[in-house]
XYZ file of C-alpha atoms in Angstrom:
105
model
C -149.372 17.095 -110.659
C -148.465 14.976 -113.533
C -149.356 16.649 -117.031
C -149.593 14.643 -120.339
C -148.897 16.350 -123.670
C -150.512 14.867 -126.873
C -150.230 16.559 -130.160
C -149.515 20.206 -128.808
C -151.697 20.005 -126.240
C -150.430 19.827 -122.797
C -153.374 19.195 -119.768
C -152.809 18.066 -116.104
C -153.992 14.495 -114.652
C -154.225 12.615 -111.838
C -152.210 8.862 -111.214
C -154.687 7.442 -113.785
C -154.063 9.285 -116.250
C -157.246 11.342 -115.796
C -157.787 15.339 -116.627
C -157.262 17.581 -113.238
C -158.936 20.521 -115.226
C -162.193 20.502 -117.155
C -161.112 24.002 -118.904
C -157.857 22.187 -120.635
C -160.517 19.735 -122.706
C -161.012 20.452 -125.933
C -163.403 18.602 -128.705
C -159.818 18.523 -130.958
C -158.411 16.496 -127.426
C -161.279 14.355 -127.566
C -160.539 13.217 -131.351
C -157.286 12.484 -130.832
C -157.831 10.309 -127.176
C -160.212 8.726 -128.780
C -158.299 7.190 -131.490
C -156.025 6.137 -128.959
C -158.555 4.184 -127.113
C -159.266 2.646 -130.497
C -162.259 4.978 -131.309
C -161.719 5.538 -134.846
C -164.305 7.685 -135.439
C -166.288 10.115 -133.186
C -169.962 9.949 -134.603
C -172.561 12.507 -132.991
C -173.742 9.270 -131.398
C -170.567 9.612 -129.671
C -170.548 12.517 -129.115
C -173.895 13.171 -127.547
C -172.624 10.721 -123.881
C -169.643 13.250 -124.246
C -171.585 16.692 -124.018
C -174.003 15.764 -121.381
C -171.729 14.579 -119.095
C -169.548 17.689 -119.193
C -173.705 19.539 -119.295
C -174.058 17.152 -116.212
C -170.977 17.630 -114.318
C -170.569 21.323 -114.372
C -173.702 21.283 -112.613
C -173.298 18.366 -109.871
C -169.401 18.673 -109.890
C -169.321 14.801 -109.877
C -168.782 12.912 -113.246
C -172.185 10.959 -114.135
C -171.901 7.342 -113.635
C -173.728 4.745 -116.397
C -176.799 4.617 -114.050
C -176.987 8.951 -114.259
C -176.405 8.499 -117.866
C -179.927 6.311 -118.238
C -181.600 7.822 -115.863
C -181.481 11.444 -115.946
C -179.514 11.414 -119.877
C -181.711 9.028 -121.371
C -179.036 6.815 -122.629
C -179.685 3.533 -123.088
C -176.453 1.627 -121.320
C -177.207 -1.186 -124.359
C -175.564 1.527 -126.765
C -173.319 3.445 -124.376
C -171.634 0.031 -124.402
C -171.584 -0.529 -128.247
C -170.196 3.071 -128.777
C -167.572 2.980 -126.101
C -166.869 -1.243 -125.514
C -165.319 -2.261 -122.379
C -165.740 -0.066 -119.789
C -167.892 2.727 -121.206
C -168.041 5.001 -118.093
C -164.123 5.516 -117.541
C -163.605 5.688 -121.810
C -166.356 8.428 -121.717
C -165.304 10.175 -118.928
C -161.565 10.267 -120.295
C -162.911 11.774 -123.638
C -164.802 14.025 -122.008
C -161.920 15.195 -120.080
C -163.533 14.412 -116.873
C -162.578 12.387 -113.387
C -163.134 8.873 -113.392
C -166.870 8.230 -111.766
C -167.072 7.442 -108.171
C -167.790 4.232 -108.219
C -166.110 3.315 -111.223
C -163.467 0.267 -111.200
């Protein structure tokens, strides 16, 4: 299984670069990863959906989709696109140390 090492943090990833072991994630690492995907500063607005994703996936065993983020988490999808431009579900899963959401292309 491949691994990545960034700023002294080593973690196992799949062939797309997503974490395979959620226990290897930390908020410190998420800040470093955010910079790599173009997010210069993680605000509380950025952290809230990531924390929801981690909590929800711990309960369900799967990474939540944008639809679930809206329906269960109460997040506005437009806000998520503003916080995580381009492909918010993929970026949030990556930064939260979770697998890519099912159905996310």
